[in-house]
XYZ file of C-alpha atoms in Angstrom:
133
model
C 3.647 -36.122 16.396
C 7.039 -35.897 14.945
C 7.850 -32.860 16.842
C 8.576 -30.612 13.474
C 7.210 -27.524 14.810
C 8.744 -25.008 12.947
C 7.628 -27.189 9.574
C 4.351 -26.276 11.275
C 5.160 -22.770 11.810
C 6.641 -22.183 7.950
C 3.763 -24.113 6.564
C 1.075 -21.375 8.889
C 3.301 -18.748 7.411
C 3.297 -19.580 3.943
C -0.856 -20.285 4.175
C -1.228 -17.238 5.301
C 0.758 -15.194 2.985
C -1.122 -16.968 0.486
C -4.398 -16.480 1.836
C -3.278 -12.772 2.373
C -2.423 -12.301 -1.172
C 0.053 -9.014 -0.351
C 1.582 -7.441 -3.484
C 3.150 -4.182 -4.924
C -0.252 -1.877 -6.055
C 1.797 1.084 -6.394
C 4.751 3.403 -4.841
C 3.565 7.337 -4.489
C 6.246 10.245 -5.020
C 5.653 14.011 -3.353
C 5.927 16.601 -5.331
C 5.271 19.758 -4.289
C 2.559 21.087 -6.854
C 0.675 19.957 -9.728
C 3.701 21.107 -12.208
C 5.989 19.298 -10.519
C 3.983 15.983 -10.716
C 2.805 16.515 -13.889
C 6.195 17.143 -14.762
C 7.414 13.525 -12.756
C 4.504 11.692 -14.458
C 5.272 13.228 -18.265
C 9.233 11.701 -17.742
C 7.886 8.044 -16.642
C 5.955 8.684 -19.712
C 8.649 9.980 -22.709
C 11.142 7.400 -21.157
C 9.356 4.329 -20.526
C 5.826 4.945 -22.162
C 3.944 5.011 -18.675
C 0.947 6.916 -19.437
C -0.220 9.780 -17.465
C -3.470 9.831 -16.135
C -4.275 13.046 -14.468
C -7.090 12.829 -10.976
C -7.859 15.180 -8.630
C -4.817 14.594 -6.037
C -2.585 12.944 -8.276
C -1.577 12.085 -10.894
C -0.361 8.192 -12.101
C 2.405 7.168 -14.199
C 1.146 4.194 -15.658
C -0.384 1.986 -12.926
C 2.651 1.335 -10.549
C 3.637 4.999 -10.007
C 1.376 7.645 -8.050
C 2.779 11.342 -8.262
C 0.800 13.298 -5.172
C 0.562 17.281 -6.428
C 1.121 17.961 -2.960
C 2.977 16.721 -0.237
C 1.180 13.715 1.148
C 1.747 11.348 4.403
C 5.591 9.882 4.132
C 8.507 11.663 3.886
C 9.602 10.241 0.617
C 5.774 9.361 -0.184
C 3.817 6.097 0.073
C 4.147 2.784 -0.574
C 0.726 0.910 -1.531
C 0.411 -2.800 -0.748
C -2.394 -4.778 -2.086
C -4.525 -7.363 -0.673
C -7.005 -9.962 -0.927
C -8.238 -9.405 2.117
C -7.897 -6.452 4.044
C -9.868 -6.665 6.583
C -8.387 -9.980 7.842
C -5.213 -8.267 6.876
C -4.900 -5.703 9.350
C -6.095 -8.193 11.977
C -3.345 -10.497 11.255
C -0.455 -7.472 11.126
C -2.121 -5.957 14.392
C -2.469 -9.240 16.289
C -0.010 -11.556 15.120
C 2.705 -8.553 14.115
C 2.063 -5.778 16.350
C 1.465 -3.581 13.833
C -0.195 -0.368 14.303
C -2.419 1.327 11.735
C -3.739 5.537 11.478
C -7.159 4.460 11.424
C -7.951 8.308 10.653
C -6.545 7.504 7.071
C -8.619 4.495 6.624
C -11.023 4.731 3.556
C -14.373 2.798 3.575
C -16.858 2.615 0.567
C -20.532 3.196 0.565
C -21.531 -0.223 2.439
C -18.483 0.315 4.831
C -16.289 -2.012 3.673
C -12.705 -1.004 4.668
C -10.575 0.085 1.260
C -7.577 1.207 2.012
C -5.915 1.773 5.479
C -2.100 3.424 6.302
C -0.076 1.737 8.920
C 1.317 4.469 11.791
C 4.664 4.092 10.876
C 6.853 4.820 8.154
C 8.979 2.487 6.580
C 12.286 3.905 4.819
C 10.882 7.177 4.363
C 8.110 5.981 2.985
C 4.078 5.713 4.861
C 3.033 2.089 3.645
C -1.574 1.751 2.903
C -3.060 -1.314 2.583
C -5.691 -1.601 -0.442
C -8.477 -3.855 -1.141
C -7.469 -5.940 -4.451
């Protein structure tokens, strides 16, 4: 009634970002073999006591920092953003945003639930993936 539309607008903006939930899961760094990223992963570890935890594809550097053993999607490497909810995530980036996502990279588990998804296009360098929290 007051006319204080973009009051409304910040208001829908900051309920959704709440509702949304988005944080910092992780940043991923390509390396060109395992050495290499077991390498990365040991100096995150000797200087800052991030422990290395060795998988199949990667290997992490405490929990914030994935090092790929191979070159994975980014030039620089990835940038993974969690969620609350994904799902209504991607709907709001690719409705409200314009936002376009590789749907060939999305990840779904055993019921189908979507997991993780990477947006088509880079962003500094880096490919940016949504993840279920």
């Amino acid at each position: 009634a007051a006319g204080e539309f973009d009051k409304i607008r910040d208001l829908t903006k900051e309920a959704v970002q709440t509702m949304l939930g988005f944080e910092l899961a992780h940043i991923g760094i390509n390396c060109d073999n395992e050495t290499e990223a077991e390498k990365t992963a040991d100096a995150f570890d000797g200087l800052f006591g991030f422990t290395k935890k060795v998988g199949n594809s990667s290997v992490f550097a405490g929990s914030a920092l994935e090092v790929m053993k191979t070159p994975y999607l980014g030039k620089n490497g990835h940038i993974a953003v969690k969620t609350n909810y994904i799902e209504r995530a991607v709907n709001y980036l690719s409705t409200v945003l314009g936002v376009e996502f590789n749907e060939e990279s999305a990840k779904r588990d055993a019921k189908g639930n979507l997991k993780a998804i990477y947006l088509k296009e880079e962003i500094g360098g880096f490919a940016i993936h949504l993840v279920q929290k």
